mmCIF file of C-alpha atoms and ligand atoms in Angstrom:
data_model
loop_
_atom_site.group_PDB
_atom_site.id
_atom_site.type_symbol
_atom_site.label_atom_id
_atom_site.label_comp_id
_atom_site.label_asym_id
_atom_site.label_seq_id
_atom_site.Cartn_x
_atom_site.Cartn_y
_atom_site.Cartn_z
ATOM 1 C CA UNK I 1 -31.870 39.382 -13.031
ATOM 2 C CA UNK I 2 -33.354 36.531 -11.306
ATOM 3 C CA UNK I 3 -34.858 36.490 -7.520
ATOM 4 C CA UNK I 4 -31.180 35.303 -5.944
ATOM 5 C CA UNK I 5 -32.975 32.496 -4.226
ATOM 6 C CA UNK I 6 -31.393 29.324 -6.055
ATOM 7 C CA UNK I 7 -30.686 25.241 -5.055
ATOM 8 C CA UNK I 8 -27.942 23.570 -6.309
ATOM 9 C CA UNK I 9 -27.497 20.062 -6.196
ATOM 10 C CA UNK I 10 -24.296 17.684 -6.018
ATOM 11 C CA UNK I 11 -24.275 14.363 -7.742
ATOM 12 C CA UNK I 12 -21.129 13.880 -6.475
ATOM 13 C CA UNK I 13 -22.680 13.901 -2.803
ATOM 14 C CA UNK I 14 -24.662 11.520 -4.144
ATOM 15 C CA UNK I 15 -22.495 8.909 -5.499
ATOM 16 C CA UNK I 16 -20.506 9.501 -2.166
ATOM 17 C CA UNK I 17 -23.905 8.802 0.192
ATOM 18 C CA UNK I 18 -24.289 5.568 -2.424
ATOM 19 C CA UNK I 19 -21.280 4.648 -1.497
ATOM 20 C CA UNK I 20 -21.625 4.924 2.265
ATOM 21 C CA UNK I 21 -24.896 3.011 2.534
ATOM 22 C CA UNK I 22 -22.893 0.022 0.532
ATOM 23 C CA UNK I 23 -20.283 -0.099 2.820
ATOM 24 C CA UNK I 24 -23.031 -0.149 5.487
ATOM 25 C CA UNK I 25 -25.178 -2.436 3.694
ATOM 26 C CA UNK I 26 -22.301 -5.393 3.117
ATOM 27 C CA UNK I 27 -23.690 -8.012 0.453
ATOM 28 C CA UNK I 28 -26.885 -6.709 0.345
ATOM 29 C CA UNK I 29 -27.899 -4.987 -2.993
ATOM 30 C CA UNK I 30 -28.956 -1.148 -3.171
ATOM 31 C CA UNK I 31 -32.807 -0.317 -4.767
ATOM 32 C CA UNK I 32 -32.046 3.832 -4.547
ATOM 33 C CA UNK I 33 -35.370 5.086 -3.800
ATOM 34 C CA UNK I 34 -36.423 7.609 -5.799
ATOM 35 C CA UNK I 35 -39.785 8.272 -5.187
ATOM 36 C CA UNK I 36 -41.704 11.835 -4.983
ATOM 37 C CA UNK I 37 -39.094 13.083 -7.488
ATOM 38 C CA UNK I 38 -35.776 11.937 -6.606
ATOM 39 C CA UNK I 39 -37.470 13.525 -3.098
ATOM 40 C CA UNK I 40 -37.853 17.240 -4.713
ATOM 41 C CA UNK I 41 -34.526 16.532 -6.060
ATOM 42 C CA UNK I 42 -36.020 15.745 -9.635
ATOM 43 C CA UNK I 43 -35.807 12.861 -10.563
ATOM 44 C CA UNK I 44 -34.261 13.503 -14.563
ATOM 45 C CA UNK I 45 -32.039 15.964 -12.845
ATOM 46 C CA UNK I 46 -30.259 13.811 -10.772
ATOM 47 C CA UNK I 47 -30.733 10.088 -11.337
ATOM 48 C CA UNK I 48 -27.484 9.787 -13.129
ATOM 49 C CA UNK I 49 -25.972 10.483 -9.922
ATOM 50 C CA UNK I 50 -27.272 7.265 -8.563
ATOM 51 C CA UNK I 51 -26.340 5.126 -11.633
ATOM 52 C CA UNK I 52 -24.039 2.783 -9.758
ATOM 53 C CA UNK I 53 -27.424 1.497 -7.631
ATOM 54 C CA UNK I 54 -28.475 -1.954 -8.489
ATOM 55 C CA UNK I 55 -32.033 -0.667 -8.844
ATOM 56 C CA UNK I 56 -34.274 2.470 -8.448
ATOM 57 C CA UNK I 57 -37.674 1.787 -6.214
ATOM 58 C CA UNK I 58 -40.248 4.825 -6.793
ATOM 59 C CA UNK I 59 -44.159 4.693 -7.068
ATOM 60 C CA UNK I 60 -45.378 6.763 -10.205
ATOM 61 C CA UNK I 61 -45.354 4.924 -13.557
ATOM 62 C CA UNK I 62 -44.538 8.384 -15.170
ATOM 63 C CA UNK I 63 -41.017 8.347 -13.420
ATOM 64 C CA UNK I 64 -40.392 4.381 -14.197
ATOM 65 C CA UNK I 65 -41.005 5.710 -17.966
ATOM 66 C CA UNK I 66 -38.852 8.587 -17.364
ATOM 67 C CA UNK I 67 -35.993 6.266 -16.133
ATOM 68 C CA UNK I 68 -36.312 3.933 -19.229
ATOM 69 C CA UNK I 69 -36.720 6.413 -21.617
ATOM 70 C CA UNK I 70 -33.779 8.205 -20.113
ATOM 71 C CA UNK I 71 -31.552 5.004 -20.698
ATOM 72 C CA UNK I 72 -31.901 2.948 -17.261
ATOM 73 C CA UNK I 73 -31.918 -0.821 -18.487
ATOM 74 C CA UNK I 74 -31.787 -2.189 -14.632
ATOM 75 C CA UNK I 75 -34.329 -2.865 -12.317
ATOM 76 C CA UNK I 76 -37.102 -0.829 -11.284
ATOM 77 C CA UNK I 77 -39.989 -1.345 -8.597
ATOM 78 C CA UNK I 78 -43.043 -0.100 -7.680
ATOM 79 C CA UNK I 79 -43.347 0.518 -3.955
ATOM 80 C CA UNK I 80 -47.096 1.097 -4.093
ATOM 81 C CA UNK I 81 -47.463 -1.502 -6.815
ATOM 82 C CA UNK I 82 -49.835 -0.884 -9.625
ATOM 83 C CA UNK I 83 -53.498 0.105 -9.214
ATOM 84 C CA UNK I 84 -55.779 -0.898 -11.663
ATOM 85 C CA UNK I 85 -54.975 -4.069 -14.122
ATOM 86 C CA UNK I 86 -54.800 -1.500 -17.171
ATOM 87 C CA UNK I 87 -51.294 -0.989 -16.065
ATOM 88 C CA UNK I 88 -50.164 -4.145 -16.457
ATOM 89 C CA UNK I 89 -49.241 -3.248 -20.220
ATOM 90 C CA UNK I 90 -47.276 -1.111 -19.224
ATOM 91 C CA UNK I 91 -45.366 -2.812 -16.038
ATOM 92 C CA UNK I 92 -44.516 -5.491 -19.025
ATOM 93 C CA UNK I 93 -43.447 -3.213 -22.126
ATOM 94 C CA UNK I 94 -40.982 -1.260 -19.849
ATOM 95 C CA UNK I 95 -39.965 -4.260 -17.319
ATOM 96 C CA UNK I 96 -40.721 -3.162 -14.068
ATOM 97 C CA UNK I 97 -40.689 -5.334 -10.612
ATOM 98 C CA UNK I 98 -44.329 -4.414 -8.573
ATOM 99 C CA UNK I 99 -44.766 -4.711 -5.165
ATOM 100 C CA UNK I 100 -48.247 -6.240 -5.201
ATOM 101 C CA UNK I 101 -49.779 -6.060 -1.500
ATOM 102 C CA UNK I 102 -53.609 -7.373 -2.225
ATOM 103 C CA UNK I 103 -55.674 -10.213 -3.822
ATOM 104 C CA UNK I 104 -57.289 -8.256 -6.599
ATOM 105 C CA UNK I 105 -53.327 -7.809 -8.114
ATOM 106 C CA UNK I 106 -52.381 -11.189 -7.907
ATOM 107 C CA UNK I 107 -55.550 -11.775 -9.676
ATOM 108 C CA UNK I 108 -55.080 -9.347 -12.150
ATOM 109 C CA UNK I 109 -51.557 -10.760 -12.695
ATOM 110 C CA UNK I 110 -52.573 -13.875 -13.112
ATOM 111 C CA UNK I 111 -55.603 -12.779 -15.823
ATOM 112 C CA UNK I 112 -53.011 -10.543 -18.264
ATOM 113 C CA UNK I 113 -51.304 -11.448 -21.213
ATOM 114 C CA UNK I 114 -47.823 -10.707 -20.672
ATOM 115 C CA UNK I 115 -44.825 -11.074 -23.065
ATOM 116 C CA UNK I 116 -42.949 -12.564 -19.430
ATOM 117 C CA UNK I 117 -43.422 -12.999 -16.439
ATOM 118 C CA UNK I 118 -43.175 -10.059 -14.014
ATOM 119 C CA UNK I 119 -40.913 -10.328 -10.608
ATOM 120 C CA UNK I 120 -42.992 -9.104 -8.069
ATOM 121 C CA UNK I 121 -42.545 -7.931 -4.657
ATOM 122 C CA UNK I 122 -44.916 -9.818 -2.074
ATOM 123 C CA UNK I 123 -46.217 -6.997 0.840
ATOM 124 C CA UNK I 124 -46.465 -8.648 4.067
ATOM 125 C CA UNK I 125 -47.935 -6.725 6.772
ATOM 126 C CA UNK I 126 -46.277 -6.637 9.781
ATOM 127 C CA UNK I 127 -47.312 -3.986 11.811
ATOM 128 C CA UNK I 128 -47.738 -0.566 10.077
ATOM 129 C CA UNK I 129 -50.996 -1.937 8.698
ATOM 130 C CA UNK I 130 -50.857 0.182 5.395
ATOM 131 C CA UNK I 131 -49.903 -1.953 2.948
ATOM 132 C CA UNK I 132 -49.619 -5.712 2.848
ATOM 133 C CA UNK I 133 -51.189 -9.101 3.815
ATOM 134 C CA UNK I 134 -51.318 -10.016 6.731
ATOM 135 C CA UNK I 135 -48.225 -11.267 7.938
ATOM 136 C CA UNK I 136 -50.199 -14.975 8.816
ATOM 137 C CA UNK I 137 -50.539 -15.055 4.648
ATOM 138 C CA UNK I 138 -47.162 -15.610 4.058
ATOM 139 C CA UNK I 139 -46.730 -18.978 3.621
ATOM 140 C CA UNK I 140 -50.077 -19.180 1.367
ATOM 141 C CA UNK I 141 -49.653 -15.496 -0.564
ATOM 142 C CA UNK I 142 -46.145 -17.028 -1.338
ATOM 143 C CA UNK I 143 -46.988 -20.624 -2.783
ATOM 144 C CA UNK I 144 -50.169 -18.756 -4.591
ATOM 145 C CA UNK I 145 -47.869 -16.416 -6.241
ATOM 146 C CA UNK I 146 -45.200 -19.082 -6.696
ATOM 147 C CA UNK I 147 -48.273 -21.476 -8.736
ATOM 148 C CA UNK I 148 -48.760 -18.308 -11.529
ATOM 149 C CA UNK I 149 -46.691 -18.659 -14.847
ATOM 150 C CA UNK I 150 -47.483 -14.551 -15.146
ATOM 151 C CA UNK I 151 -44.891 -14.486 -11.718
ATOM 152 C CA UNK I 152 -41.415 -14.485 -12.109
ATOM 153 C CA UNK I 153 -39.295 -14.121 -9.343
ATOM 154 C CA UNK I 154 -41.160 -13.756 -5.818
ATOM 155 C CA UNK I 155 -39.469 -11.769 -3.002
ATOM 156 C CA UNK I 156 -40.730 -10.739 0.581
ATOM 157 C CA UNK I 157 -41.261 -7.187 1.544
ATOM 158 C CA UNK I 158 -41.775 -5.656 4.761
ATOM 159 C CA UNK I 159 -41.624 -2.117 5.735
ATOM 160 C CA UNK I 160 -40.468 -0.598 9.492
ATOM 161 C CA UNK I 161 -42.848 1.363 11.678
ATOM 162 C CA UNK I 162 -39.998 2.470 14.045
ATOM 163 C CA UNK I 163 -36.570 1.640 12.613
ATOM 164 C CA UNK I 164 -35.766 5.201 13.458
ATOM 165 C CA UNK I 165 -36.876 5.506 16.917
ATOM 166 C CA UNK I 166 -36.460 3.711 20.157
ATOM 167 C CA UNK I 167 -39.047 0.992 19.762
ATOM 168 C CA UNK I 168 -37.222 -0.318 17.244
ATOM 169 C CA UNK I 169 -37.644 -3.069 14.458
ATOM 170 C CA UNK I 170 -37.266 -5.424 17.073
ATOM 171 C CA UNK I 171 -41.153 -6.621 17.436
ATOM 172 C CA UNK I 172 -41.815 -6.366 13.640
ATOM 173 C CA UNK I 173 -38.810 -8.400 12.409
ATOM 174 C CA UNK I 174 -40.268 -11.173 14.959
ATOM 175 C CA UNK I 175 -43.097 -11.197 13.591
ATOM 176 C CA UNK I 176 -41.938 -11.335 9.806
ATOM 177 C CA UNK I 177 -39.212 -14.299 10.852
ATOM 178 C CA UNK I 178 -41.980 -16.398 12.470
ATOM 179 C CA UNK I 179 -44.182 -16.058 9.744
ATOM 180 C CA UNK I 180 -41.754 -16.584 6.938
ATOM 181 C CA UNK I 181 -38.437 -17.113 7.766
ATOM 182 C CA UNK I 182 -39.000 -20.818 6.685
ATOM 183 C CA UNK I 183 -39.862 -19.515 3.189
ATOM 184 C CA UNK I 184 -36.777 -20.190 0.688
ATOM 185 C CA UNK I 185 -37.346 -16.330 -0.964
ATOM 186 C CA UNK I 186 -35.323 -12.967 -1.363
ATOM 187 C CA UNK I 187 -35.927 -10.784 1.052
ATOM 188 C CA UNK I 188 -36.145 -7.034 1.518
ATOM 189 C CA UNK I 189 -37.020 -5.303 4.405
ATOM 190 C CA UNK I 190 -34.864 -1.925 5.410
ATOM 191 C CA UNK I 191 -34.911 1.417 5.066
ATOM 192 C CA UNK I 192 -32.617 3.977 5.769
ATOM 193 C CA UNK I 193 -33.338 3.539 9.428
ATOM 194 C CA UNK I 194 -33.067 -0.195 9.516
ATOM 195 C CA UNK I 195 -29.778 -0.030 7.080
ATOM 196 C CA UNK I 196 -28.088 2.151 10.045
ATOM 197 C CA UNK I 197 -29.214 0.576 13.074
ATOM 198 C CA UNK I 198 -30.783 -2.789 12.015
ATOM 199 C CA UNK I 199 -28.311 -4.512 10.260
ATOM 200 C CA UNK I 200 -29.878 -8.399 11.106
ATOM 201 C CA UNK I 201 -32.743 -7.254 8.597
ATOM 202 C CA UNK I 202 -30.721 -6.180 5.607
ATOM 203 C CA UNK I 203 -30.704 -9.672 4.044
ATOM 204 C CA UNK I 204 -30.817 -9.283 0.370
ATOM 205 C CA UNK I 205 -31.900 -6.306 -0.901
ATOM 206 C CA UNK I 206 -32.655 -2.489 1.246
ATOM 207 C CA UNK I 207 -34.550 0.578 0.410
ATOM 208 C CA UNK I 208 -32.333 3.824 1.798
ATOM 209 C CA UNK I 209 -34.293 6.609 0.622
ATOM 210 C CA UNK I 210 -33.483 9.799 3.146
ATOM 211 C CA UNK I 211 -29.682 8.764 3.514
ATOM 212 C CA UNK I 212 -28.875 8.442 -0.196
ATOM 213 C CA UNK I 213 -29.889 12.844 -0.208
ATOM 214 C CA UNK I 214 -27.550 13.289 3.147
ATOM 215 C CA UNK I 215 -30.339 13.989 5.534
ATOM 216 C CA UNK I 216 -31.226 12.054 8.998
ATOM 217 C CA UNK I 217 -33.987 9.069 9.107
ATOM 218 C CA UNK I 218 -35.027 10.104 12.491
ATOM 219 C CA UNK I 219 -34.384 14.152 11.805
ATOM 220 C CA UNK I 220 -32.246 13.854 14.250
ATOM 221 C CA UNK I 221 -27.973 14.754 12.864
ATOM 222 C CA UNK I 222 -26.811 13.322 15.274
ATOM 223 C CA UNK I 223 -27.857 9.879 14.250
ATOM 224 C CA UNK I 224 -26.001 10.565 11.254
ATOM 225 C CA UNK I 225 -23.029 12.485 12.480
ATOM 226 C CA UNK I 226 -20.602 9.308 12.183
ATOM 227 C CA UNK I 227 -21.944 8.153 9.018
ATOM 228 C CA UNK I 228 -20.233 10.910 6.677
ATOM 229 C CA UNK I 229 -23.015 11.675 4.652
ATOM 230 C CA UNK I 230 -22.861 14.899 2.549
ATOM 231 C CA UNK I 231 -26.148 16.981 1.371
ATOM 232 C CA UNK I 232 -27.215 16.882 -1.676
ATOM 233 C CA UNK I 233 -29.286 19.547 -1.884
ATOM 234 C CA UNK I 234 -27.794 23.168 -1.117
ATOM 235 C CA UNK I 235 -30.232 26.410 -0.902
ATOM 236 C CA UNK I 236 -29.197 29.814 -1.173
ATOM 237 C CA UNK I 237 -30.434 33.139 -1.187
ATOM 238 C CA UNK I 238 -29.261 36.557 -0.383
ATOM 239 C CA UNK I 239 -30.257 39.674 1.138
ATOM 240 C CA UNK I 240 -32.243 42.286 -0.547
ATOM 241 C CA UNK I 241 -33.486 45.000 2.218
ATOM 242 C CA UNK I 242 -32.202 45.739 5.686
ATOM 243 C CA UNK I 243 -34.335 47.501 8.131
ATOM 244 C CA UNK I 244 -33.266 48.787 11.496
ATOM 245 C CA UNK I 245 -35.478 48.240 14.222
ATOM 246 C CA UNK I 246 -36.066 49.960 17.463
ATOM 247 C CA UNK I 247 -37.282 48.529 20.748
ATOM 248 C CA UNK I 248 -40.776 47.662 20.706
ATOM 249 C CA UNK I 249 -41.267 47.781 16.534
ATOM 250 C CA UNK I 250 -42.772 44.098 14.992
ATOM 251 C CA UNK I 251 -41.811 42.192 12.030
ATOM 252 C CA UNK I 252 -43.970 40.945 9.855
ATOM 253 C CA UNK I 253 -47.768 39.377 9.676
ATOM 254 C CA UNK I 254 -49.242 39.371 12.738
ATOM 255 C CA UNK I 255 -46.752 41.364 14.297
ATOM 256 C CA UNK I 256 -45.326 38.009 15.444
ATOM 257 C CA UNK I 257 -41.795 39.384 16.248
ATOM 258 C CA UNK I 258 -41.058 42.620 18.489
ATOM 259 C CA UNK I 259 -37.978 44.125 19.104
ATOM 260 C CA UNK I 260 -36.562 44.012 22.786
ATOM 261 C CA UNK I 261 -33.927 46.481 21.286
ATOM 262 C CA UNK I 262 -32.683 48.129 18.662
ATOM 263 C CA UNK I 263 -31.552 45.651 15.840
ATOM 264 C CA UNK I 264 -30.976 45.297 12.221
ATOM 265 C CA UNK I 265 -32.890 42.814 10.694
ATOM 266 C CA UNK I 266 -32.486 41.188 7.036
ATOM 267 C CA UNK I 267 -34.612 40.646 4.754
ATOM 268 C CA UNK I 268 -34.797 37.442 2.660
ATOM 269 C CA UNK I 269 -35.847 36.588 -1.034
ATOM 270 C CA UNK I 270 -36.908 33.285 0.214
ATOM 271 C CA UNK I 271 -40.734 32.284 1.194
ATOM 272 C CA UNK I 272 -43.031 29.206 2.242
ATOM 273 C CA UNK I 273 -43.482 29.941 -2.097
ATOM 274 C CA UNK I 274 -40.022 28.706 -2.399
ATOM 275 C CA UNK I 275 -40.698 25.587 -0.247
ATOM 276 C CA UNK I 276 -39.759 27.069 3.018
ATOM 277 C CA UNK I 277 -41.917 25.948 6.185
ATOM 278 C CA UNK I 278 -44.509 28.381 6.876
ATOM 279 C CA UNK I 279 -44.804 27.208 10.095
ATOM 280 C CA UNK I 280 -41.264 27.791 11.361
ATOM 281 C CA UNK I 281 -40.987 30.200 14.068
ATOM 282 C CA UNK I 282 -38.785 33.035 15.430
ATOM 283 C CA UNK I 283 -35.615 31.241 16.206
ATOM 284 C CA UNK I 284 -35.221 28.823 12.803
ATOM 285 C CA UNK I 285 -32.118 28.567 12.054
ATOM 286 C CA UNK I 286 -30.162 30.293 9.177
ATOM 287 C CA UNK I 287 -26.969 31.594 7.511
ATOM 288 C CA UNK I 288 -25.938 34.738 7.008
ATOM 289 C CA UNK I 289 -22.370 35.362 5.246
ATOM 290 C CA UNK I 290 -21.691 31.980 7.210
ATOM 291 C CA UNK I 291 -22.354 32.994 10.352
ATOM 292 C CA UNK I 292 -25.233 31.541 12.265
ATOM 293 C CA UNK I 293 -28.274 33.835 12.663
ATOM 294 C CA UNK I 294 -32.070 33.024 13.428
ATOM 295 C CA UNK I 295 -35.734 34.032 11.495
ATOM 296 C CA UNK I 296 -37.773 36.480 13.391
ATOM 297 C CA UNK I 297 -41.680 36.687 12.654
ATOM 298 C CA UNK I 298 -43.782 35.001 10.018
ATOM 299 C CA UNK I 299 -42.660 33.388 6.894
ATOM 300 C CA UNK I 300 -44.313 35.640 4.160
ATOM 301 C CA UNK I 301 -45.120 33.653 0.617
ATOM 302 C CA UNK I 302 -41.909 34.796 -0.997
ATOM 303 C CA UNK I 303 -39.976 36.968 2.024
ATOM 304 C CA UNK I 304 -38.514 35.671 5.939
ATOM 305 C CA UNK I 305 -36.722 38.147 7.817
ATOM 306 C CA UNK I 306 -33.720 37.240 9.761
ATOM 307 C CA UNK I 307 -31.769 38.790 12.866
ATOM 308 C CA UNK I 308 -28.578 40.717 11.875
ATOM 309 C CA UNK I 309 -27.342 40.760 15.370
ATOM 310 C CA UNK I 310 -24.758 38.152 14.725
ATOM 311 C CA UNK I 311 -23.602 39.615 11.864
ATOM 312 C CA UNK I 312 -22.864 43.243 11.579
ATOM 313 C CA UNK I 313 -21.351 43.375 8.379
ATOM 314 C CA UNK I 314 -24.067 41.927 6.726
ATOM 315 C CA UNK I 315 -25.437 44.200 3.965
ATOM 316 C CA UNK I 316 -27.356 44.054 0.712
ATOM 317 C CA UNK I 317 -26.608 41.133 -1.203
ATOM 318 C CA UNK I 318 -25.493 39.193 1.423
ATOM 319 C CA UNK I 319 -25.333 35.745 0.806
ATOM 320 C CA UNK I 320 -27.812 33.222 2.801
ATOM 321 C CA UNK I 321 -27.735 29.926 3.535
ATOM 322 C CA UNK I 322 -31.599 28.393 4.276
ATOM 323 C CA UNK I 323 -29.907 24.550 4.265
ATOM 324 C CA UNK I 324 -27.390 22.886 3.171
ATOM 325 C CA UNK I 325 -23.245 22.814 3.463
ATOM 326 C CA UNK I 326 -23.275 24.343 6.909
ATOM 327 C CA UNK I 327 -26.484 24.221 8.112
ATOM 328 C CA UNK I 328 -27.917 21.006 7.952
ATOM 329 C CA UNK I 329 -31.806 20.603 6.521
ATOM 330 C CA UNK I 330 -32.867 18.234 9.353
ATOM 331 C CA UNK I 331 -32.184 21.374 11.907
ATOM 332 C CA UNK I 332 -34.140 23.612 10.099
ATOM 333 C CA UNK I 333 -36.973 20.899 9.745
ATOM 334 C CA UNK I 334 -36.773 20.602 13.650
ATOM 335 C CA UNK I 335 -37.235 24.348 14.207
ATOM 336 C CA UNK I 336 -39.919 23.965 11.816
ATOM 337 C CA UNK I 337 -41.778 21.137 13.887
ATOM 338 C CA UNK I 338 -41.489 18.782 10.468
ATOM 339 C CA UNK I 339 -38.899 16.896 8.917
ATOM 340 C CA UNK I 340 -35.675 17.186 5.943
ATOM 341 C CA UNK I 341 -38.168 14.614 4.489
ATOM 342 C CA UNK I 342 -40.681 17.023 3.719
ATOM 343 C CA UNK I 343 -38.778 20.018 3.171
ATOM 344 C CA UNK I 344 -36.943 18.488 0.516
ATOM 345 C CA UNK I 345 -39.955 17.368 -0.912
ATOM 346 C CA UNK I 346 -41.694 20.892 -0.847
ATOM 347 C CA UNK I 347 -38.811 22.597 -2.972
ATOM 348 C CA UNK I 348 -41.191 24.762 -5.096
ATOM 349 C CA UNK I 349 -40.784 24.378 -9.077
ATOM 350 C CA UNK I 350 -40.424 27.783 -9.037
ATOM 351 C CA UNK I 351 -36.539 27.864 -7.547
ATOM 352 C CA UNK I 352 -33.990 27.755 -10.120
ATOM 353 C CA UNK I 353 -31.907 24.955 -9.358
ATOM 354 C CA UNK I 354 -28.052 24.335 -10.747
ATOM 355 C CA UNK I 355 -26.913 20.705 -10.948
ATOM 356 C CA UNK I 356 -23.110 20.318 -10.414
ATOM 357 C CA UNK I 357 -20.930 17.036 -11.342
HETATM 358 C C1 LIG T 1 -40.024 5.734 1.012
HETATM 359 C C2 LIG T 1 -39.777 4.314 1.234
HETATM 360 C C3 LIG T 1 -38.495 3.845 1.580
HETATM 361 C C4 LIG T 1 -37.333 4.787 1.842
HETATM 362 O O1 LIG T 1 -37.481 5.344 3.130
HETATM 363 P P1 LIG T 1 -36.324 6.231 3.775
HETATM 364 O O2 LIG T 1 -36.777 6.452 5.165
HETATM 365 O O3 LIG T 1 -36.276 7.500 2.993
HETATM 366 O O4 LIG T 1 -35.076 5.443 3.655
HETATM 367 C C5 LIG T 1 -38.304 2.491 1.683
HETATM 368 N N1 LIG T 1 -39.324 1.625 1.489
HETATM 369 C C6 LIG T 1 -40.574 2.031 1.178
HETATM 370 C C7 LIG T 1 -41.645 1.032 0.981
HETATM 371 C C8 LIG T 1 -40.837 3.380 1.051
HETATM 372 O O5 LIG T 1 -42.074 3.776 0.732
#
């Protein structure tokens, strides 16, 4: 038998989350971003589930050859853009749109010998100050990249600092529309945060990312609590030892948990191995039978221990719920001091996983 620890994931949640960030993003077309794996998802696993996307945006070149050799004909681009001029060959065997952020690419572009031209994504820096020129380059970056035959179709890209927070877009999209807005290109500026509460910077083409998997930009649910959007990853486990407690006895390394009273306690085939956030303390919160329970102590590499309390008829075998259906991954990424971002992200190979239609 296998550890009972186990994800499953629903395509169907994610043709249904597709479908909610079209309705939200009206004419504008969809690049599904499916970078860092489909987010932990994997990407072979589950791409299928996003084939009605007019696009897929991710950053390795293996998964751009993964999605062509798997059958995807339609677009593809590189968020990071490429990053030496060796990979040219490669952006122009299998098709793929770059963002290209720097001189040296436009450069490099301009030196290859391509069988066409490449569409390319032009970076523009507006505030974040990773990638992009500076935002004052527009209107030059833009008629240099229009002069290359090696460039096909040129579209500005700008990426939100705070789309998800209170500042806002508010000062960046200023800044992009007085450097540019004169510029007769596509544009492409929003992310799942800017798709929900940005809508004047959808234009022609958005990025969600977070949204498409049924988790919260901000980590917050209740940003998303109108929206409809239904996880896509589920993760299970069950219980395989019970211990009762009496007042004063600890749980765990460190001792980090002691008993006020006496209590049964479950323990959990599921670790910060598995993915789960070693750093979430007593009080995360977690599913036991489908009733609401809490961790107590440390996260061990492949055990957590949770408080029976709630539920007296747990027993061996029980089933758990670390995220998903009920218990929503951005609340257990809050606990945790992190984000559904990176908890998704962190789902260990190790974790057998079970695709359903
Ligand atoms: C990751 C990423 C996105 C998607 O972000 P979400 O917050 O997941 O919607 C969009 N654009 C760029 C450039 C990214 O790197």
């Amino acid at each position: 038998m296998p550890r009972p620890i186990a994800a499953q994931l629903h395509l169907s949640a994610l043709r249904h989350n597709l479908s909610l960030v079209r309705r939200h993003a009206g004419t504008a077309k969809i690049w599904s971003v499916v970078k860092a794996n489909a987010y932990g998802h994997g990407l072979a696993r589950i791409w299928q589930g996003l084939d009605a996307t007019d696009g897929f945006a991710l950053l390795d070149l293996n998964e751009a050859v993964l999605l062509r050799e798997q059958g995807w004909q339609g677009p593809i681009l590189l968020l990071e853009g490429f990053f030496q001029p060796q990979d040219l060959a490669l952006l122009d065997h299998y098709r793929l749109t770059t963002t290209v952020h720097s001189d040296w690419q436009l450069e490099a572009i301009n030196a290859a010998r391509l069988t066409a031209p490449l569409n390319i994504y032009l970076k523009l820096n507006s505030g974040m100050n990773r990638l992009g020129f500076p935002i004052g380059q527009a209107e030059a970056v833009w008629q240099w990249a229009k002069s290359l035959s090696n460039v096909g179709d040129v579209t500005l890209m700008s990426h939100f600092a705070n789309a998800d927070n209170t500042i806002g877009a508010g000062e960046q999209f200023a800044r992009i529309q007085q450097a540019s807005g004169h510029i007769p290109a596509a544009r492409c500026f929003a992310n799942s945060a800017a798709i929900l509460r940005h809508p004047e910077t959808h234009y022609d083409w958005v990025r969600p990312g977070i949204i498409l998997y049924g988790a919260s930009p901000s980590g917050d649910v209740a940003d998303i609590a109108d929206m409809g959007l239904r996880p896509v990853m589920h993760l299970h486990s069950e219980i395989i030892a019970i211990q009762a407690l009496s007042a004063g006895h600890h749980v765990g390394y460190g001792s980090r948990y002691s008993a006020s009273s006496a209590h049964r306690i479950g323990v959990v085939a599921c670790g910060y191995a598995d993915g789960y956030p070693r750093l979430a303390p007593s009080g995360t919160p977690i599913l036991v039978d489908g009733i609401m329970t809490h961790t107590v102590g440390s996260i061990s590499m492949d055990m957590l221990t949770v408080d029976l309390t709630p539920c007296p008829q747990a027993q061996l075998g029980s089933k758990v719920e670390i995220w998903g259906e009920n218990l929503p991954i951005d609340n257990v990424a809050a606990a945790a001091g992190t984000v559904g971002y990176e908890l998704m992200c962190a789902l260990a190979s190790r974790v057998p996983v079970n695709v359903c239609a």
